[in-house]
Amino acid sequence: MQEHEKVFQDYLATKGLKLTRTRALILNTVFDMHEHFDVEALYDKIKTLTDSISRATVYRCIPLLKDANLIQQSMRTSSRDSFEHIFGHPRHIHWICSKCGTIVETDYEELTPILNRSAKRIKFAMGELKLNIYGLCWKCQSSENENQ
Amino acid sequence: MQEHEKVFQDYLATKGLKLTRTRALILNTVFDMHEHFDVEALYDKIKTLTDSISRATVYRCIPLLKDANLIQQSMRTSSRDSFEHIFGHPRHIHWICSKCGTIVETDYEELTPILNRSAKRIKFAMGELKLNIYGLCWKCQSSENENQ
DNA sequence: TCTTCTATTGAGAATGAGTCTCATTGTATT
DNA sequence: AATACAATGAGACTCATTCTCAATAGAAGA
Ligand SMILES: [Mn+2]
Ligand SMILES: [Mn+2]
Ligand SMILES: [Zn+2]
Ligand SMILES: [Zn+2]
């Protein structure tokens, strides 16, 4: 049994729920996707593995994975919520190119102490943290110049 | 003519569009709202000022105001996009209480040099920047303890 | 002033991501 | 096996947002 399966099972147990075959399939597919994904893409991928899966079941599993700290909702791409697995990965900043959609990730390291200080000042108990920066990646900057 | 009207008019002119009476009404209502708002709330407020306004027109105006840098989409509250006017206000960090919905705002000042350095390192041309931190406000932290 | 042309608008239909219902199935317990 | 209840699939449903289209406004010209 893989580490993330154990984590999910433990979380589900605290809610009186079980790690069923279907939930395990969804979980493992999530950890096989190494990009950000939306629920539709996840559903499509699972459909290639089994023919009996309902979109509703996939949607129902998402909040469970989220509460178990196995995935996070990271951004919103063309009207769909976009997720990624975070178990075993540190959370990170997303630099999103508004032109080509490329996403670059950097870590929070330098920001953390500053944010902790701010949190303390305003007496805020930090939970989820989401920093998305939109702009142009280096490729799209150069192609902008070409077009001039 | 107010400053933000001038800005909007100038922006619209670059697109071959005009600052119509309806657009001016929407713009001014936006600048009369001093909280974060969703389109439905904006529409409701405008309806108290005139009876002939279409939801579609309000929705159509939003991307114009956004591209003119007069408003920004800040967060998403119960399935609706939430906006705020930013002309004349610096962009800021949002600390969002997951329990009561209270939003505290702090500035980016200390973060800016760090982010600029990161942007330079990855050759990214920063545009819009969105930092939302979810957690518990001080009030909800104490009420959590009460309930134990 | 009267026409012409185009952008703008209102009303409501359409879209689509996400949620909900309910009949059926799986599984643990007695 | 019988009971009890969680879990699932199928598809209906919701509701924020977008789209369509006919009617209107308003600028520019005759
Ligand atoms: Mn990521
Ligand atoms: Mn704000
Ligand atoms: Zn790019
Ligand atoms: Zn609170």
Short mmCIF file of C-alpha atoms (C1' of nucleotides) and ligand atoms in Angstrom, two decimals:
data_model
loop_
_atom_site.label_atom_id
_atom_site.label_comp_id
_atom_site.label_asym_id
_atom_site.label_seq_id
_atom_site.Cartn_x
_atom_site.Cartn_y
_atom_site.Cartn_z
CA MET A 1 0.00 0.00 0.00
CA GLN A 2 1.40 3.32 -1.06
CA GLU A 3 2.01 6.15 1.33
CA HIS A 4 -0.76 8.39 -0.02
CA GLU A 5 -3.23 5.51 0.17
CA LYS A 6 -2.39 5.14 3.83
CA VAL A 7 -2.89 8.88 4.39
CA PHE A 8 -6.24 8.82 2.60
CA GLN A 9 -7.40 5.76 4.49
CA ASP A 10 -6.47 7.34 7.81
CA TYR A 11 -8.29 10.53 6.92
CA LEU A 12 -11.38 8.67 5.74
CA ALA A 13 -11.37 6.63 8.95
CA THR A 14 -11.64 9.81 11.03
CA LYS A 15 -14.84 10.55 9.09
CA GLY A 16 -16.23 7.03 9.39
CA LEU A 17 -15.61 6.47 5.68
CA LYS A 18 -13.73 3.75 3.86
CA LEU A 19 -11.08 3.59 1.18
CA THR A 20 -13.15 1.77 -1.43
CA ARG A 21 -11.82 0.37 -4.69
CA THR A 22 -13.31 3.34 -6.57
CA ARG A 23 -11.77 5.91 -4.23
CA ALA A 24 -8.41 4.19 -4.44
CA LEU A 25 -8.60 4.32 -8.23
CA ILE A 26 -9.36 8.03 -8.19
CA LEU A 27 -6.58 8.67 -5.68
CA ASN A 28 -3.99 6.71 -7.64
CA THR A 29 -4.97 8.37 -10.89
CA VAL A 30 -4.53 11.75 -9.22
CA PHE A 31 -1.02 10.74 -8.18
CA ASP A 32 -0.27 9.51 -11.69
CA MET A 33 -1.06 12.94 -13.14
CA HIS A 34 2.04 15.07 -12.92
CA GLU A 35 0.49 18.28 -14.12
CA HIS A 36 -2.30 20.49 -12.87
CA PHE A 37 -5.61 18.93 -13.80
CA ASP A 38 -9.28 19.75 -13.80
CA VAL A 39 -11.97 17.27 -12.82
CA GLU A 40 -12.98 16.62 -16.42
CA ALA A 41 -9.42 15.60 -17.33
CA LEU A 42 -9.23 13.38 -14.28
CA TYR A 43 -12.54 11.79 -15.22
CA ASP A 44 -11.32 11.17 -18.77
CA LYS A 45 -8.13 9.54 -17.53
CA ILE A 46 -10.03 7.26 -15.15
CA LYS A 47 -12.42 6.30 -17.93
CA THR A 48 -9.48 4.80 -19.82
CA LEU A 49 -8.89 2.52 -16.83
CA THR A 50 -12.44 1.42 -16.12
CA ASP A 51 -15.75 1.86 -17.85
CA SER A 52 -17.86 2.07 -14.74
CA ILE A 53 -17.06 5.41 -13.18
CA SER A 54 -19.46 8.27 -12.69
CA ARG A 55 -18.51 11.89 -12.97
CA ALA A 56 -20.44 12.42 -9.73
CA THR A 57 -18.19 9.99 -7.88
CA VAL A 58 -15.08 11.81 -9.08
CA TYR A 59 -16.53 15.16 -8.03
CA ARG A 60 -17.55 13.69 -4.67
CA CYS A 61 -14.02 12.47 -4.06
CA ILE A 62 -12.35 15.85 -4.66
CA PRO A 63 -13.34 17.51 -1.34
CA LEU A 64 -12.25 14.37 0.50
CA LEU A 65 -8.81 14.48 -1.12
CA LYS A 66 -8.65 18.17 -0.38
CA ASP A 67 -9.55 17.80 3.29
CA ALA A 68 -7.03 15.01 3.57
CA ASN A 69 -4.38 17.46 2.34
CA LEU A 70 -3.58 15.26 -0.61
CA ILE A 71 -4.58 17.77 -3.28
CA GLN A 72 -5.18 21.49 -3.47
CA GLN A 73 -7.16 23.71 -5.79
CA SER A 74 -4.47 25.87 -7.36
CA MET A 75 -6.01 28.04 -10.02
CA ARG A 76 -8.89 28.36 -12.42
CA THR A 77 -8.32 27.72 -16.09
CA SER A 78 -11.02 28.65 -18.58
CA SER A 79 -13.89 28.37 -16.13
CA ARG A 80 -12.72 25.14 -14.54
CA ASP A 81 -11.09 24.66 -11.17
CA SER A 82 -7.60 23.27 -11.53
CA PHE A 83 -6.04 20.95 -8.97
CA GLU A 84 -2.75 19.24 -8.23
CA HIS A 85 -1.60 16.66 -5.73
CA ILE A 86 0.46 18.16 -2.93
CA PHE A 87 1.28 15.21 -0.71
CA GLY A 88 5.06 14.99 -0.67
CA HIS A 89 5.38 18.30 -2.52
CA PRO A 90 5.76 21.63 -0.82
CA ARG A 91 3.21 24.26 -1.74
CA HIS A 92 4.56 26.78 -4.22
CA ILE A 93 4.03 30.02 -6.08
CA HIS A 94 2.48 29.82 -9.55
CA TRP A 95 3.71 32.12 -12.32
CA ILE A 96 1.08 31.81 -15.02
CA CYS A 97 1.67 33.07 -18.55
CA SER A 98 -1.49 34.81 -19.71
CA LYS A 99 -0.54 34.20 -23.33
CA CYS A 100 0.51 30.55 -23.63
CA GLY A 101 -0.69 29.17 -20.32
CA THR A 102 2.73 27.92 -19.24
CA ILE A 103 3.07 27.64 -15.49
CA VAL A 104 6.36 28.11 -13.68
CA GLU A 105 6.61 27.21 -10.02
CA THR A 106 8.87 28.67 -7.35
CA ASP A 107 8.94 28.09 -3.63
CA TYR A 108 7.66 30.21 -0.77
CA GLU A 109 10.83 29.97 1.30
CA GLU A 110 11.76 33.66 1.35
CA LEU A 111 8.16 34.77 1.75
CA THR A 112 7.27 32.55 4.69
CA PRO A 113 8.87 34.53 7.55
CA ILE A 114 7.32 37.77 6.29
CA LEU A 115 3.87 36.20 6.01
CA ASN A 116 4.20 34.62 9.44
CA ARG A 117 5.02 38.02 10.90
CA SER A 118 2.00 39.60 9.19
CA ALA A 119 -0.24 36.77 10.37
CA LYS A 120 0.93 37.30 13.94
CA ARG A 121 0.34 41.05 13.69
CA ILE A 122 -3.29 40.63 12.58
CA LYS A 123 -3.82 37.52 14.77
CA PHE A 124 -4.70 35.31 11.80
CA ALA A 125 -4.30 31.52 11.89
CA MET A 126 -2.94 30.74 8.44
CA GLY A 127 -4.23 27.73 6.57
CA GLU A 128 -4.22 27.39 2.81
CA LEU A 129 -2.14 29.92 0.93
CA LYS A 130 -2.53 30.73 -2.73
CA LEU A 131 -0.19 33.01 -4.66
CA ASN A 132 -0.79 33.20 -8.38
CA ILE A 133 1.11 35.69 -10.48
CA TYR A 134 -0.10 36.38 -14.00
CA GLY A 135 2.06 37.87 -16.71
CA LEU A 136 4.25 36.80 -19.62
CA CYS A 137 6.77 33.97 -19.62
CA TRP A 138 10.16 34.69 -21.23
CA LYS A 139 9.13 32.98 -24.46
CA CYS A 140 6.02 35.05 -24.90
CA GLN A 141 7.90 38.24 -24.09
CA SER A 142 10.29 37.68 -27.00
CA SER A 143 7.51 36.71 -29.37
CA GLU A 144 5.76 39.96 -28.43
CA ASN A 145 8.78 41.89 -29.67
CA GLU A 146 8.91 39.92 -32.93
CA ASN A 147 5.39 41.00 -33.74
CA GLN A 148 6.20 44.68 -33.49
CA MET B 1 -15.86 64.37 -14.90
CA GLN B 2 -14.28 62.16 -12.29
CA GLU B 3 -10.80 60.76 -12.62
CA HIS B 4 -11.90 57.16 -13.08
CA GLU B 5 -14.38 58.21 -15.77
CA LYS B 6 -11.53 59.84 -17.63
CA VAL B 7 -9.42 56.68 -17.33
CA PHE B 8 -12.27 54.52 -18.59
CA GLN B 9 -13.02 56.84 -21.47
CA ASP B 10 -9.38 56.85 -22.52
CA TYR B 11 -9.21 53.08 -22.35
CA LEU B 12 -12.43 52.67 -24.32
CA ALA B 13 -11.14 55.10 -26.95
CA THR B 14 -8.14 52.86 -27.60
CA LYS B 15 -10.63 50.12 -28.43
CA GLY B 16 -12.86 52.29 -30.57
CA LEU B 17 -15.55 52.17 -27.88
CA LYS B 18 -17.42 54.94 -26.13
CA LEU B 19 -18.22 55.83 -22.54
CA THR B 20 -21.99 55.54 -22.85
CA ARG B 21 -24.47 56.62 -20.19
CA THR B 22 -24.98 52.98 -19.22
CA ARG B 23 -21.26 52.27 -18.92
CA ALA B 24 -20.76 55.41 -16.86
CA LEU B 25 -23.54 54.29 -14.52
CA ILE B 26 -21.94 50.89 -14.05
CA LEU B 27 -18.51 52.47 -13.52
CA ASN B 28 -19.77 54.94 -10.95
CA THR B 29 -21.71 52.29 -9.09
CA VAL B 30 -18.56 50.20 -8.93
CA PHE B 31 -16.72 53.12 -7.36
CA ASP B 32 -19.57 53.65 -4.91
CA MET B 33 -19.21 50.11 -3.59
CA HIS B 34 -16.56 50.07 -0.91
CA GLU B 35 -16.48 46.33 -0.37
CA HIS B 36 -15.70 43.39 -2.56
CA PHE B 37 -18.69 42.67 -4.76
CA ASP B 38 -19.94 40.06 -7.17
CA VAL B 39 -21.73 40.88 -10.39
CA GLU B 40 -25.12 40.01 -8.96
CA ALA B 41 -24.68 42.51 -6.10
CA LEU B 42 -23.53 45.15 -8.55
CA TYR B 43 -26.54 44.47 -10.75
CA ASP B 44 -28.88 44.75 -7.75
CA LYS B 45 -27.36 48.08 -6.73
CA ILE B 46 -27.68 49.49 -10.24
CA LYS B 47 -31.28 48.35 -10.41
CA THR B 48 -32.07 50.65 -7.51
CA LEU B 49 -30.81 53.54 -9.64
CA THR B 50 -32.49 52.72 -12.92
CA ASP B 51 -35.05 50.18 -14.05
CA SER B 52 -33.63 49.64 -17.48
CA ILE B 53 -30.44 47.72 -17.01
CA SER B 54 -29.69 44.25 -18.23
CA ARG B 55 -27.59 41.74 -16.38
CA ALA B 56 -25.86 41.04 -19.70
CA THR B 57 -24.73 44.65 -19.98
CA VAL B 58 -23.23 44.55 -16.50
CA TYR B 59 -21.42 41.31 -17.28
CA ARG B 60 -20.21 42.78 -20.57
CA CYS B 61 -18.78 45.79 -18.80
CA ILE B 62 -16.71 43.81 -16.31
CA PRO B 63 -13.89 42.74 -18.68
CA LEU B 64 -13.67 46.31 -19.97
CA LEU B 65 -13.23 47.66 -16.45
CA LYS B 66 -10.71 44.93 -15.78
CA ASP B 67 -8.65 45.63 -18.89
CA ALA B 68 -8.75 49.32 -18.04
CA ASN B 69 -7.16 48.44 -14.69
CA LEU B 70 -10.08 49.93 -12.81
CA ILE B 71 -11.18 46.72 -11.13
CA GLN B 72 -9.67 43.34 -10.41
CA GLN B 73 -11.11 39.91 -9.73
CA SER B 74 -9.95 39.20 -6.19
CA MET B 75 -11.46 35.97 -5.02
CA ARG B 76 -14.33 33.58 -5.50
CA THR B 77 -17.05 33.47 -2.88
CA SER B 78 -19.60 30.68 -2.98
CA SER B 79 -19.30 30.03 -6.72
CA ARG B 80 -19.29 33.69 -7.71
CA ASP B 81 -16.34 35.75 -8.84
CA SER B 82 -15.71 38.64 -6.47
CA PHE B 83 -14.33 41.98 -7.63
CA GLU B 84 -13.18 45.29 -6.22
CA HIS B 85 -12.15 48.60 -7.70
CA ILE B 86 -8.42 49.16 -7.62
CA PHE B 87 -7.96 52.54 -9.28
CA GLY B 88 -6.37 54.73 -6.66
CA HIS B 89 -5.87 51.79 -4.31
CA PRO B 90 -2.73 49.70 -4.17
CA ARG B 91 -3.20 45.98 -4.71
CA HIS B 92 -3.10 44.04 -1.47
CA ILE B 93 -3.00 40.65 0.22
CA HIS B 94 -6.32 39.12 1.27
CA TRP B 95 -6.58 37.19 4.53
CA ILE B 96 -9.89 35.36 4.27
CA CYS B 97 -11.52 33.73 7.29
CA SER B 98 -12.88 30.36 6.21
CA LYS B 99 -15.39 30.42 9.03
CA CYS B 100 -17.03 33.87 9.03
CA GLY B 101 -15.87 35.18 5.66
CA THR B 102 -14.24 38.29 7.11
CA ILE B 103 -11.49 39.66 4.88
CA VAL B 104 -8.47 41.48 6.25
CA GLU B 105 -6.17 43.29 3.85
CA THR B 106 -2.46 43.98 4.20
CA ASP B 107 -0.02 45.44 1.71
CA TYR B 108 2.59 43.79 -0.47
CA GLU B 109 5.36 46.21 0.48
CA GLU B 110 7.75 43.72 2.09
CA LEU B 111 7.02 41.03 -0.48
CA THR B 112 7.59 43.14 -3.57
CA PRO B 113 11.42 43.13 -3.70
CA ILE B 114 11.50 39.37 -3.19
CA LEU B 115 8.94 38.76 -5.92
CA ASN B 116 10.74 41.11 -8.28
CA ARG B 117 13.94 39.18 -7.74
CA SER B 118 12.20 35.87 -8.44
CA ALA B 119 10.56 37.32 -11.54
CA LYS B 120 13.93 38.44 -12.84
CA ARG B 121 15.46 35.03 -12.14
CA ILE B 122 12.82 33.19 -14.18
CA LYS B 123 12.52 36.01 -16.74
CA PHE B 124 8.82 36.53 -16.07
CA ALA B 125 7.07 39.84 -16.81
CA MET B 126 4.77 40.28 -13.82
CA GLY B 127 1.26 41.53 -14.38
CA GLU B 128 -1.65 40.79 -12.07
CA LEU B 129 -0.75 39.36 -8.69
CA LYS B 130 -3.15 37.51 -6.45
CA LEU B 131 -2.29 36.39 -2.93
CA ASN B 132 -5.17 34.94 -0.94
CA ILE B 133 -4.54 33.39 2.43
CA TYR B 134 -7.28 31.27 3.98
CA GLY B 135 -7.49 30.53 7.68
CA LEU B 136 -9.18 31.79 10.82
CA CYS B 137 -9.54 35.40 11.91
CA TRP B 138 -8.83 36.18 15.55
CA LYS B 139 -12.52 36.20 16.41
CA CYS B 140 -13.15 32.76 15.00
CA GLN B 141 -10.06 31.38 16.71
CA SER B 142 -11.41 32.33 20.12
CA SER B 143 -14.90 31.06 19.36
CA GLU B 144 -13.31 27.74 18.35
CA ASN B 145 -11.89 27.42 21.85
CA GLU B 146 -15.22 28.24 23.46
CA ASN B 147 -16.82 25.31 21.70
CA GLN B 148 -14.38 22.77 23.08
"C1'" DT C 1 -33.77 68.34 -39.93
"C1'" DC C 2 -33.82 63.72 -42.06
"C1'" DT C 3 -30.93 59.40 -43.28
"C1'" DT C 4 -27.66 56.07 -42.75
"C1'" DC C 5 -24.50 53.33 -40.30
"C1'" DT C 6 -22.74 51.04 -36.50
"C1'" DA C 7 -22.15 50.27 -31.62
"C1'" DT C 8 -24.89 49.33 -27.70
"C1'" DT C 9 -28.42 47.48 -25.17
"C1'" DG C 10 -32.26 44.49 -22.95
"C1'" DA C 11 -34.54 40.26 -22.77
"C1'" DG C 12 -34.26 35.92 -22.50
"C1'" DA C 13 -32.32 31.51 -24.38
"C1'" DA C 14 -28.25 28.67 -24.13
"C1'" DT C 15 -24.16 26.76 -22.02
"C1'" DG C 16 -21.64 24.13 -18.87
"C1'" DA C 17 -19.25 23.26 -14.38
"C1'" DG C 18 -20.60 21.48 -10.39
"C1'" DT C 19 -24.36 19.46 -7.24
"C1'" DC C 20 -28.15 16.68 -6.04
"C1'" DT C 21 -31.52 12.71 -6.14
"C1'" DC C 22 -32.62 8.25 -6.10
"C1'" DA C 23 -32.65 3.52 -7.20
"C1'" DT C 24 -29.18 -0.04 -7.02
"C1'" DT C 25 -25.09 -2.26 -5.25
"C1'" DG C 26 -21.42 -3.48 -1.92
"C1'" DT C 27 -20.07 -4.76 2.57
"C1'" DA C 28 -19.86 -5.37 7.44
"C1'" DT C 29 -22.49 -7.18 11.37
"C1'" DT C 30 -25.75 -10.14 13.58
"C1'" DA D 1 -29.47 -15.34 5.25
"C1'" DA D 2 -31.31 -10.92 6.95
"C1'" DT D 3 -30.40 -6.11 8.31
"C1'" DA D 4 -28.36 -1.72 7.97
"C1'" DC D 5 -26.07 1.67 5.94
"C1'" DA D 6 -22.28 3.65 3.02
"C1'" DA D 7 -21.08 4.12 -1.81
"C1'" DT D 8 -22.02 4.40 -6.54
"C1'" DG D 9 -23.86 5.45 -11.47
"C1'" DA D 10 -27.01 7.78 -14.21
"C1'" DG D 11 -28.97 11.51 -15.19
"C1'" DA D 12 -31.80 15.52 -13.66
"C1'" DC D 13 -30.99 19.92 -11.84
"C1'" DT D 14 -28.92 24.56 -10.51
"C1'" DC D 15 -27.18 28.75 -11.35
"C1'" DA D 16 -23.24 31.86 -12.83
"C1'" DT D 17 -21.90 33.39 -17.04
"C1'" DT D 18 -22.19 33.84 -22.09
"C1'" DC D 19 -24.58 34.24 -26.32
"C1'" DT D 20 -28.23 35.68 -29.73
"C1'" DC D 21 -30.93 38.76 -31.80
"C1'" DA D 22 -34.15 42.31 -32.46
"C1'" DA D 23 -34.72 47.05 -31.00
"C1'" DT D 24 -32.43 51.51 -29.89
"C1'" DA D 25 -29.16 55.30 -29.52
"C1'" DG D 26 -26.24 58.40 -31.32
"C1'" DA D 27 -22.58 60.06 -34.42
"C1'" DA D 28 -21.74 61.71 -39.06
"C1'" DG D 29 -23.20 63.30 -43.16
"C1'" DA D 30 -26.69 65.11 -46.71
MN MN E 1 1.56 23.69 -8.94
MN MN E 2 -9.45 43.77 -1.43
ZN ZN E 3 4.00 32.19 -22.42
ZN ZN E 4 -13.75 34.67 11.18
#
